[in-house]
Amino acid sequence: MGKIFENLYLVVLIGVVLAVGLMMAPYYSPSTIAIGLLQWLHVFFGVLWIGLLYYFNFVQIPTMPEIPAELKPGVSKHIAPKALFYFRWGAAFTVLTGLILAYLYGEEKSLMLNDPSNRLIGVGMWLALIMAFNVWFIIWPNQKKVLGLVEADDAAKAKAARTAMIASRTNVVLSIPMLLAMTNFR
């Protein structure tokens, strides 16, 4: 049993199989299963994205100054690049599945913010889109400099670190009303 839990990918696969098994109950129609799977994927990717956003802002950024210089490469060369991979793809797939769900539910017009009955979900959608933009076009390009994945001198790395941190903290601010909007729109 221990061997199973030592393999993260196997643990995730077992979790997915269990979740799909729950959806395959005889009282669900194929369309209900498809929508349910899409909703689950949206929540899964959203938890991955926002969980990593909070990890970076509540754990990694505040802790880095306390880490001895000789240990920092362990974070910057191994942990951060992998976490940023899941972070940015979590953002992309959260937005993609959210937009598909909005279309399937007829909520795509919510982005116009002109109907008071669905304005809250529209605000949440816009906040998520702004946050995803920050991830892909501000945080990630600057983090590539900080992590040495792109050539940059020390001054450029320091500037990039600050820019990425401010964009990340902006996403923390936006995530709070976004989560409220996404969970209370009906």
Short mmCIF file of C-alpha atoms in Angstrom, two decimals:
data_model
loop_
_atom_site.label_atom_id
_atom_site.label_comp_id
_atom_site.label_asym_id
_atom_site.label_seq_id
_atom_site.Cartn_x
_atom_site.Cartn_y
_atom_site.Cartn_z
CA MET A 1 0.00 0.00 0.00
CA GLY A 2 2.88 2.34 0.80
CA LYS A 3 4.24 1.96 -2.75
CA ILE A 4 0.96 3.33 -4.13
CA PHE A 5 1.14 6.47 -2.00
CA GLU A 6 4.79 7.07 -2.85
CA ASN A 7 3.81 7.72 -6.49
CA LEU A 8 1.96 11.06 -6.80
CA TYR A 9 0.76 10.35 -10.34
CA LEU A 10 -0.70 7.02 -9.29
CA VAL A 11 -2.46 8.69 -6.34
CA VAL A 12 -3.95 11.31 -8.69
CA LEU A 13 -5.00 8.60 -11.16
CA ILE A 14 -6.74 6.63 -8.40
CA GLY A 15 -8.51 9.81 -7.27
CA VAL A 16 -9.68 10.51 -10.83
CA VAL A 17 -10.90 6.91 -11.24
CA LEU A 18 -12.87 7.19 -7.99
CA ALA A 19 -14.36 10.53 -9.05
CA VAL A 20 -15.34 9.19 -12.48
CA GLY A 21 -16.79 6.11 -10.79
CA LEU A 22 -19.04 8.36 -8.70
CA MET A 23 -20.23 10.13 -11.85
CA MET A 24 -21.02 6.85 -13.57
CA ALA A 25 -23.81 6.07 -11.15
CA PRO A 26 -26.83 4.71 -13.05
CA TYR A 27 -29.01 7.78 -12.35
CA TYR A 28 -26.77 10.13 -14.36
CA SER A 29 -27.29 10.76 -18.06
CA PRO A 30 -24.32 11.14 -20.42
CA SER A 31 -24.91 14.91 -20.68
CA THR A 32 -25.06 15.23 -16.89
CA ILE A 33 -21.82 13.27 -16.64
CA ALA A 34 -20.15 15.54 -19.22
CA ILE A 35 -21.26 18.74 -17.45
CA GLY A 36 -20.31 17.26 -14.09
CA LEU A 37 -16.88 16.32 -15.38
CA LEU A 38 -16.37 19.80 -16.80
CA GLN A 39 -17.46 21.41 -13.50
CA TRP A 40 -15.12 19.13 -11.59
CA LEU A 41 -12.23 19.98 -13.92
CA HIS A 42 -12.98 23.69 -13.50
CA VAL A 43 -12.88 23.39 -9.72
CA PHE A 44 -9.81 21.11 -9.79
CA PHE A 45 -7.81 23.51 -11.95
CA GLY A 46 -9.08 26.47 -9.94
CA VAL A 47 -7.95 24.91 -6.66
CA LEU A 48 -4.57 24.12 -8.24
CA TRP A 49 -4.18 27.69 -9.53
CA ILE A 50 -5.36 29.59 -6.46
CA GLY A 51 -3.70 27.12 -4.09
CA LEU A 52 -0.34 27.80 -5.75
CA LEU A 53 -1.05 31.54 -5.80
CA TYR A 54 -1.55 31.39 -2.03
CA TYR A 55 1.49 29.13 -1.57
CA PHE A 56 3.71 31.64 -3.38
CA ASN A 57 2.33 34.64 -1.48
CA PHE A 58 1.79 33.22 2.00
CA VAL A 59 4.71 30.77 2.13
CA GLN A 60 7.44 31.09 -0.50
CA ILE A 61 7.82 34.87 -0.89
CA PRO A 62 7.82 35.64 2.87
CA THR A 63 10.15 32.71 3.65
CA MET A 64 12.81 33.26 0.97
CA PRO A 65 14.65 36.05 2.88
CA GLU A 66 15.08 33.67 5.84
CA ILE A 67 16.60 30.86 3.77
CA PRO A 68 20.41 30.72 3.80
CA ALA A 69 21.96 31.69 0.45
CA GLU A 70 23.40 28.22 -0.16
CA LEU A 71 19.92 26.67 0.14
CA LYS A 72 18.03 29.13 -2.11
CA PRO A 73 18.95 27.28 -5.34
CA GLY A 74 16.90 24.36 -4.02
CA VAL A 75 13.83 26.56 -4.31
CA SER A 76 14.76 28.61 -7.39
CA LYS A 77 16.13 25.71 -9.45
CA HIS A 78 13.82 22.89 -8.42
CA ILE A 79 10.63 23.89 -6.56
CA ALA A 80 9.69 27.23 -8.15
CA PRO A 81 9.95 26.16 -11.82
CA LYS A 82 7.73 23.12 -11.24
CA ALA A 83 5.26 25.10 -9.10
CA LEU A 84 5.12 27.83 -11.76
CA PHE A 85 4.43 25.20 -14.43
CA TYR A 86 1.35 23.97 -12.54
CA PHE A 87 0.44 27.54 -11.59
CA ARG A 88 0.28 28.89 -15.13
CA TRP A 89 -1.39 25.80 -16.64
CA GLY A 90 -3.84 25.69 -13.73
CA ALA A 91 -4.77 29.28 -14.64
CA ALA A 92 -5.15 28.47 -18.33
CA PHE A 93 -7.31 25.40 -17.80
CA THR A 94 -9.41 27.10 -15.12
CA VAL A 95 -10.25 29.87 -17.58
CA LEU A 96 -10.81 27.45 -20.48
CA THR A 97 -13.16 25.17 -18.54
CA GLY A 98 -14.89 28.21 -17.03
CA LEU A 99 -15.55 29.75 -20.43
CA ILE A 100 -16.88 26.44 -21.77
CA LEU A 101 -19.18 26.12 -18.76
CA ALA A 102 -20.35 29.73 -19.16
CA TYR A 103 -21.25 28.98 -22.77
CA LEU A 104 -23.03 25.73 -21.90
CA TYR A 105 -25.03 27.47 -19.15
CA GLY A 106 -25.81 30.46 -21.35
CA GLU A 107 -23.81 32.70 -19.02
CA GLU A 108 -21.37 33.98 -21.67
CA LYS A 109 -23.43 37.20 -21.82
CA SER A 110 -22.53 37.73 -18.16
CA LEU A 111 -19.23 39.16 -19.38
CA MET A 112 -21.22 42.18 -20.61
CA LEU A 113 -22.23 42.99 -16.98
CA ASN A 114 -25.56 44.44 -18.13
CA ASP A 115 -27.98 42.02 -16.46
CA PRO A 116 -28.25 42.50 -12.67
CA SER A 117 -29.31 38.87 -12.21
CA ASN A 118 -25.98 37.53 -13.45
CA ARG A 119 -23.67 40.50 -12.94
CA LEU A 120 -21.84 38.86 -10.03
CA ILE A 121 -20.68 35.88 -12.11
CA GLY A 122 -19.66 38.30 -14.86
CA VAL A 123 -17.51 40.28 -12.42
CA GLY A 124 -15.96 37.01 -11.23
CA MET A 125 -15.24 36.00 -14.82
CA TRP A 126 -13.55 39.33 -15.56
CA LEU A 127 -11.47 39.11 -12.38
CA ALA A 128 -10.35 35.59 -13.36
CA LEU A 129 -9.47 36.76 -16.87
CA ILE A 130 -7.40 39.64 -15.49
CA MET A 131 -5.67 37.26 -13.08
CA ALA A 132 -4.89 34.77 -15.85
CA PHE A 133 -3.50 37.61 -17.97
CA ASN A 134 -1.25 38.56 -15.05
CA VAL A 135 -0.05 34.97 -14.74
CA TRP A 136 0.86 34.50 -18.39
CA PHE A 137 1.96 37.99 -19.44
CA ILE A 138 3.44 39.55 -16.31
CA ILE A 139 4.30 36.95 -13.66
CA TRP A 140 5.64 34.16 -15.90
CA PRO A 141 7.85 36.32 -18.20
CA ASN A 142 9.37 38.04 -15.17
CA GLN A 143 9.83 34.79 -13.25
CA LYS A 144 11.75 33.36 -16.19
CA LYS A 145 14.31 36.15 -15.66
CA VAL A 146 14.38 35.64 -11.89
CA LEU A 147 14.90 31.89 -12.22
CA GLY A 148 17.60 32.25 -14.87
CA LEU A 149 15.53 30.63 -17.61
CA VAL A 150 16.05 33.82 -19.64
CA GLU A 151 19.27 35.85 -19.68
CA ALA A 152 19.14 38.86 -17.33
CA ASP A 153 21.68 40.76 -15.27
CA ASP A 154 21.26 41.20 -11.52
CA ALA A 155 19.49 44.57 -11.83
CA ALA A 156 17.02 43.15 -14.38
CA LYS A 157 16.42 40.10 -12.14
CA ALA A 158 15.70 42.35 -9.13
CA LYS A 159 13.30 44.46 -11.17
CA ALA A 160 11.62 41.35 -12.59
CA ALA A 161 11.24 39.85 -9.10
CA ARG A 162 9.50 42.99 -7.87
CA THR A 163 7.24 43.20 -10.93
CA ALA A 164 6.26 39.52 -10.61
CA MET A 165 5.62 39.92 -6.87
CA ILE A 166 3.38 42.97 -7.37
CA ALA A 167 1.39 41.18 -10.10
CA SER A 168 1.11 38.13 -7.86
CA ARG A 169 -0.07 40.22 -4.90
CA THR A 170 -2.56 41.92 -7.24
CA ASN A 171 -3.88 38.44 -8.03
CA VAL A 172 -4.24 37.71 -4.29
CA VAL A 173 -6.32 40.89 -3.94
CA LEU A 174 -8.46 39.99 -6.96
CA SER A 175 -8.83 36.34 -5.93
CA ILE A 176 -10.82 37.22 -2.83
CA PRO A 177 -13.76 38.93 -4.59
CA MET A 178 -13.38 36.53 -7.54
CA LEU A 179 -13.93 33.52 -5.28
CA LEU A 180 -16.94 35.21 -3.70
CA ALA A 181 -18.41 35.97 -7.13
CA MET A 182 -17.79 32.46 -8.43
CA THR A 183 -19.37 30.74 -5.45
CA ASN A 184 -22.38 33.03 -4.85
CA PHE A 185 -23.70 33.98 -8.25
CA ARG A 186 -27.02 32.07 -8.15
#
